[in-house]
Coordinates of C-alpha atoms in Angstrom, one line a residue:
M1242 CA 70.9 -38.7 -134.4
T1243 CA 71.7 -35.6 -132.3
L1244 CA 71.2 -32.1 -132.4
L1245 CA 74.1 -29.8 -132.3
P1246 CA 72.3 -25.8 -131.9
L1247 CA 74.0 -23.5 -133.6
P1248 CA 72.6 -19.9 -133.3
E1249 CA 70.9 -18.2 -136.6
P1250 CA 71.7 -18.0 -139.3
Y1251 CA 73.7 -20.7 -139.8
D1252 CA 74.3 -22.1 -143.9
F1253 CA 75.7 -25.5 -143.9
E1254 CA 75.9 -25.6 -147.6
L1255 CA 78.1 -22.5 -147.3
S1256 CA 80.5 -23.2 -144.7
T1257 CA 81.4 -26.6 -145.5
E1258 CA 82.1 -25.9 -148.9
R1259 CA 85.8 -25.8 -148.2
F1260 CA 85.4 -29.7 -148.2
R1261 CA 84.4 -29.7 -151.8
A1262 CA 86.2 -26.8 -153.5
F1263 CA 89.0 -28.5 -153.8
G1264 CA 88.0 -32.1 -154.9
P1265 CA 87.7 -34.6 -151.8
D1266 CA 88.8 -34.0 -148.4
I1267 CA 89.3 -37.9 -146.8
A1268 CA 89.5 -36.4 -143.2
N1269 CA 86.9 -34.1 -143.3
L1270 CA 84.7 -36.5 -146.2
W1271 CA 81.8 -34.4 -147.5
Y1272 CA 79.6 -37.9 -148.7
E1273 CA 76.1 -38.0 -149.3
G1274 CA 75.2 -34.6 -148.3
G1275 CA 77.4 -34.5 -144.7
V1276 CA 80.9 -35.0 -143.4
H1277 CA 82.1 -37.4 -141.9
R1278 CA 85.2 -37.4 -139.6
V1279 CA 86.7 -40.4 -137.7
V1280 CA 87.1 -39.3 -133.9
G1281 CA 89.2 -42.3 -131.7
G1282 CA 88.3 -45.0 -134.6
R1283 CA 84.7 -44.0 -135.0
E1284 CA 82.8 -42.5 -138.0
I1285 CA 80.5 -39.3 -137.3
R1286 CA 78.5 -38.0 -139.8
I1287 CA 77.4 -34.1 -139.8
E1288 CA 74.2 -33.0 -141.3
A1289 CA 72.2 -30.1 -141.3
A1290 CA 69.2 -29.6 -139.0
P1291 CA 66.4 -27.0 -137.9
G1292 CA 68.5 -25.1 -135.4
G1293 CA 72.5 -26.3 -136.2
V1294 CA 73.3 -29.6 -137.1
D1295 CA 72.9 -33.7 -136.0
V1296 CA 75.4 -34.9 -135.4
E1297 CA 76.2 -39.4 -134.7
P1298 CA 77.0 -40.3 -132.3
L1299 CA 77.4 -36.7 -129.8
D1300 CA 79.0 -37.1 -126.8
D1301 CA 81.8 -36.3 -125.2
E1302 CA 84.5 -37.3 -127.4
T1303 CA 83.0 -36.0 -130.9
E1304 CA 81.2 -32.9 -129.7
P1305 CA 84.8 -30.6 -129.7
V1306 CA 85.4 -32.1 -133.2
A1307 CA 82.0 -31.6 -134.5
R1308 CA 82.1 -27.8 -133.3
A1309 CA 85.7 -27.0 -134.6
I1310 CA 84.3 -28.5 -138.6
V1311 CA 80.9 -26.0 -137.9
G1312 CA 82.4 -23.4 -136.9
A1313 CA 80.7 -23.0 -133.7
D1314 CA 82.4 -21.1 -131.4
F1315 CA 82.4 -18.1 -134.0
E1316 CA 80.1 -15.3 -133.2
L1317 CA 78.8 -14.0 -136.5
D1318 CA 76.6 -11.4 -134.9
P1319 CA 79.3 -9.2 -133.7
F1320 CA 80.8 -9.2 -137.1
Y1321 CA 78.2 -8.6 -139.1
A1322 CA 76.9 -5.4 -137.2
W1323 CA 80.7 -4.0 -137.6
A1324 CA 80.6 -5.0 -141.5
E1325 CA 77.7 -3.0 -141.9
G1326 CA 80.5 0.0 -142.1
D1327 CA 82.3 -1.4 -144.6
E1328 CA 80.9 -1.6 -148.4
V1329 CA 82.3 -4.8 -149.6
L1330 CA 81.6 -6.2 -146.8
R1331 CA 78.1 -5.3 -146.1
E1332 CA 77.1 -7.1 -149.5
L1333 CA 79.2 -9.6 -148.7
V1334 CA 78.0 -10.6 -145.6
S1335 CA 74.4 -10.3 -147.1
R1336 CA 74.8 -12.8 -149.4
L1337 CA 77.2 -14.7 -147.6
A1338 CA 74.7 -15.0 -144.8
G1339 CA 75.4 -18.1 -142.3
L1340 CA 78.9 -18.9 -143.2
R1341 CA 81.0 -20.1 -140.4
P1342 CA 84.7 -21.3 -141.3
P1343 CA 85.2 -25.2 -140.3
L1344 CA 88.2 -24.9 -138.2
A1345 CA 90.8 -27.8 -138.6
P1346 CA 90.2 -30.1 -134.7
D1347 CA 93.7 -31.3 -134.4
P1348 CA 97.0 -29.0 -134.5
Y1349 CA 99.0 -31.4 -135.8
E1350 CA 96.7 -31.5 -138.8
A1351 CA 95.9 -28.1 -139.0
L1352 CA 100.2 -27.9 -139.2
V1353 CA 100.6 -30.2 -141.8
S1354 CA 97.6 -29.0 -144.4
A1355 CA 99.6 -25.8 -144.0
I1356 CA 102.5 -27.6 -144.7
S1357 CA 101.1 -28.8 -148.1
A1358 CA 99.4 -26.0 -149.5
Q1359 CA 102.6 -24.2 -149.6
Q1360 CA 103.1 -22.4 -153.2
V1361 CA 101.3 -25.6 -155.1
S1362 CA 97.5 -25.0 -155.9
L1363 CA 94.8 -26.3 -153.3
F1364 CA 94.2 -29.4 -155.0
A1365 CA 97.3 -30.7 -155.6
A1366 CA 97.3 -30.3 -151.7
F1367 CA 94.4 -31.5 -150.8
A1368 CA 94.9 -34.9 -154.0
I1369 CA 98.8 -35.5 -151.8
R1370 CA 97.4 -35.0 -147.9
N1371 CA 95.0 -37.9 -148.7
R1372 CA 97.6 -40.2 -150.1
M1373 CA 99.2 -39.4 -146.5
V1374 CA 96.3 -39.9 -144.7
E1375 CA 95.1 -43.0 -146.6
R1376 CA 98.6 -44.3 -145.8
F1377 CA 99.3 -43.7 -142.2
G1378 CA 95.4 -43.0 -140.8
V1379 CA 93.2 -44.9 -139.9
R1380 CA 89.8 -45.4 -141.9
G1381 CA 86.6 -45.7 -140.7
V1382 CA 83.3 -46.6 -143.0
H1383 CA 83.5 -43.8 -145.2
A1384 CA 86.3 -41.5 -144.5
Y1385 CA 89.7 -41.6 -142.8
E1386 CA 91.4 -40.5 -139.7
F1387 CA 94.1 -38.0 -139.7
P1388 CA 97.2 -39.9 -138.5
T1389 CA 98.6 -38.7 -135.1
R1390 CA 101.6 -36.8 -134.6
E1391 CA 103.4 -40.2 -133.0
R1392 CA 102.6 -42.4 -136.3
M1393 CA 104.1 -39.6 -138.0
A1394 CA 106.8 -39.5 -136.5
Q1395 CA 107.7 -43.2 -137.1
A1396 CA 107.6 -42.5 -141.1
S1397 CA 109.8 -41.5 -143.2
E1398 CA 110.9 -39.2 -146.1
E1399 CA 111.2 -41.5 -148.7
Q1400 CA 107.6 -42.7 -147.9
L1401 CA 106.3 -39.6 -148.0
T1402 CA 108.4 -38.1 -151.3
E1403 CA 107.0 -41.8 -152.7
L1404 CA 103.3 -40.1 -152.2
G1405 CA 103.7 -36.8 -154.1
F1406 CA 106.1 -34.6 -151.4
S1407 CA 108.9 -32.9 -151.9
R1408 CA 112.0 -33.7 -149.9
R1409 CA 112.1 -30.4 -148.4
K1410 CA 107.6 -30.3 -147.7
A1411 CA 108.7 -34.2 -146.5
E1412 CA 111.5 -33.1 -144.0
Y1413 CA 109.0 -30.9 -142.4
V1414 CA 106.0 -32.5 -142.1
L1415 CA 108.7 -35.2 -140.2
G1416 CA 109.9 -31.9 -138.4
V1417 CA 106.8 -31.1 -137.0
A1418 CA 106.1 -34.5 -135.6
R1419 CA 109.3 -34.7 -133.8
S1420 CA 109.4 -31.1 -132.5
D1421 CA 109.4 -31.0 -128.3
V1422 CA 107.0 -28.3 -128.6
D1423 CA 103.3 -29.3 -126.9
F1424 CA 101.0 -27.8 -130.1
D1425 CA 97.8 -29.0 -127.3
A1426 CA 99.2 -26.2 -125.2
L1427 CA 99.7 -23.3 -127.7
H1428 CA 96.0 -21.9 -127.4
T1429 CA 97.3 -20.4 -123.1
L1430 CA 99.7 -18.6 -126.0
S1431 CA 98.7 -15.0 -127.0
D1432 CA 98.9 -14.8 -131.1
D1433 CA 102.6 -13.3 -130.9
E1434 CA 103.5 -16.0 -129.0
V1435 CA 102.1 -18.5 -131.1
K1436 CA 103.6 -17.3 -134.5
T1437 CA 107.3 -17.3 -132.8
T1438 CA 106.9 -20.7 -131.0
L1439 CA 106.0 -22.0 -134.8
T1440 CA 108.0 -19.8 -136.4
S1441 CA 111.2 -21.6 -134.6
I1442 CA 110.2 -25.0 -136.4
R1443 CA 112.3 -25.5 -139.8
G1444 CA 109.6 -25.3 -142.5
L1445 CA 106.7 -23.1 -140.7
G1446 CA 107.1 -19.5 -141.5
E1447 CA 104.7 -16.5 -140.5
W1448 CA 102.2 -17.7 -143.0
T1449 CA 101.5 -21.5 -141.6
A1450 CA 101.5 -19.4 -138.3
D1451 CA 98.3 -17.0 -139.6
W1452 CA 96.7 -19.6 -141.1
F1453 CA 97.4 -21.7 -137.6
L1454 CA 96.2 -19.3 -135.8
A1455 CA 92.6 -18.7 -137.9
R1456 CA 92.2 -22.1 -138.9
H1457 CA 92.8 -24.1 -135.7
L1458 CA 93.1 -21.7 -132.9
A1459 CA 90.4 -19.1 -134.3
R1460 CA 91.7 -16.3 -132.8
P1461 CA 89.8 -13.3 -134.0
R1462 CA 92.5 -11.0 -135.4
A1463 CA 94.3 -13.8 -138.0
W1464 CA 95.1 -12.2 -141.2
P1465 CA 97.3 -14.5 -143.2
A1466 CA 98.4 -11.9 -145.8
G1467 CA 100.1 -14.3 -147.5
D1468 CA 97.5 -16.6 -148.7
L1469 CA 96.9 -16.1 -152.3
G1470 CA 93.3 -16.6 -152.5
L1471 CA 93.3 -14.0 -149.3
V1472 CA 95.1 -11.5 -151.7
K1473 CA 93.5 -11.9 -155.5
A1474 CA 89.9 -11.2 -152.9
V1475 CA 91.9 -7.9 -151.2
S1476 CA 92.8 -7.2 -154.8
A1477 CA 89.6 -7.5 -156.5
F1478 CA 87.5 -6.1 -153.8
Y1479 CA 89.2 -3.2 -152.9
F1480 CA 92.0 -1.9 -155.5
G1481 CA 90.0 -2.9 -158.6
G1482 CA 91.9 -6.0 -159.6
R1483 CA 95.4 -4.8 -158.3
K1484 CA 97.7 -7.2 -157.4
L1485 CA 99.0 -6.5 -154.0
S1486 CA 102.0 -7.2 -151.8
I1487 CA 102.1 -9.3 -148.9
A1488 CA 103.4 -6.5 -147.6
E1489 CA 100.5 -4.5 -148.9
V1490 CA 98.0 -7.1 -147.8
R1491 CA 99.0 -7.4 -144.2
E1492 CA 99.1 -3.7 -143.6
A1493 CA 95.1 -3.9 -144.8
G1494 CA 94.8 -5.8 -142.0
A1495 CA 94.7 -3.2 -139.9
G1496 CA 91.2 -2.1 -141.4
F1497 CA 89.1 -5.3 -140.2
D1498 CA 90.7 -4.6 -136.8
P1499 CA 89.4 -6.5 -134.4
F1500 CA 87.5 -9.1 -137.3
Q1501 CA 90.4 -9.8 -139.3
N1502 CA 89.7 -14.1 -139.7
L1503 CA 85.9 -13.5 -139.7
G1504 CA 86.9 -11.0 -142.8
A1505 CA 89.5 -12.5 -144.1
H1506 CA 87.1 -16.1 -144.9
Y1507 CA 84.0 -14.2 -145.9
L1508 CA 86.0 -12.4 -148.6
M1509 CA 88.1 -15.4 -149.8
T1510 CA 84.7 -17.6 -150.1
G1511 CA 83.1 -14.6 -151.8
F1512 CA 85.9 -14.4 -154.1
R1513 CA 85.7 -18.0 -154.9
T1514 CA 81.8 -18.4 -155.5
A1515 CA 80.9 -15.1 -157.5
T1516 CA 83.0 -12.9 -159.4
P1517 CA 83.4 -9.4 -157.3
A1518 CA 81.5 -6.9 -158.7

């Protein structure tokens, strides 16, 4: 295996917790202590190693995918220094040191994942998405390659509803696949331009656009205010458990500038993995 170096601190188990928290994710499969993903028909394995992660195989095709999965491009030191001034995050950073949020390497995958999670539990979303990946994806050894946008554009609503998608979500998944938006080019746009482009597509609202900015483009100021997990975390950590409205959570995001993305992930992971003090 070949080392992909990462700056310290890095906690592999903590950073990959999301791949186990809501049941298996067969496109990013936790298997025997490592993450498996199929890239271009080849299954790669990512596992912990001194100084970073070991990746096999690691080459020009697989390295960008591996870097996304391990959150390699997040800069933790500036965030940690800033978090010293916030009583909640100071404690969470100490407890969650080395957490690097994993990213969705593929833009269509990021959007489908967000659509599948709309108004259902993440356990249900992962289960339904897995059935889609198994039906339309390509199997490697253990994991499945996420279905391509081109392949999904040929699917029917009936095929997706048979897998557990609602009629409306099936329409959205196929509509995104068939849209004329170049998702790979969105990284050249500003946050506001990305949101305007995405929300012009039927079924993609502000919450989905926020998560695309956070979990695919890794934009530092992305703040998914409509996410129930973030609503719960901000309510618990900062407002004594009083359930906030989405508008209130969005307003609270200004207090995390310019680290809204990392702040949101540390708050949600901290809330999910331990009861707030």
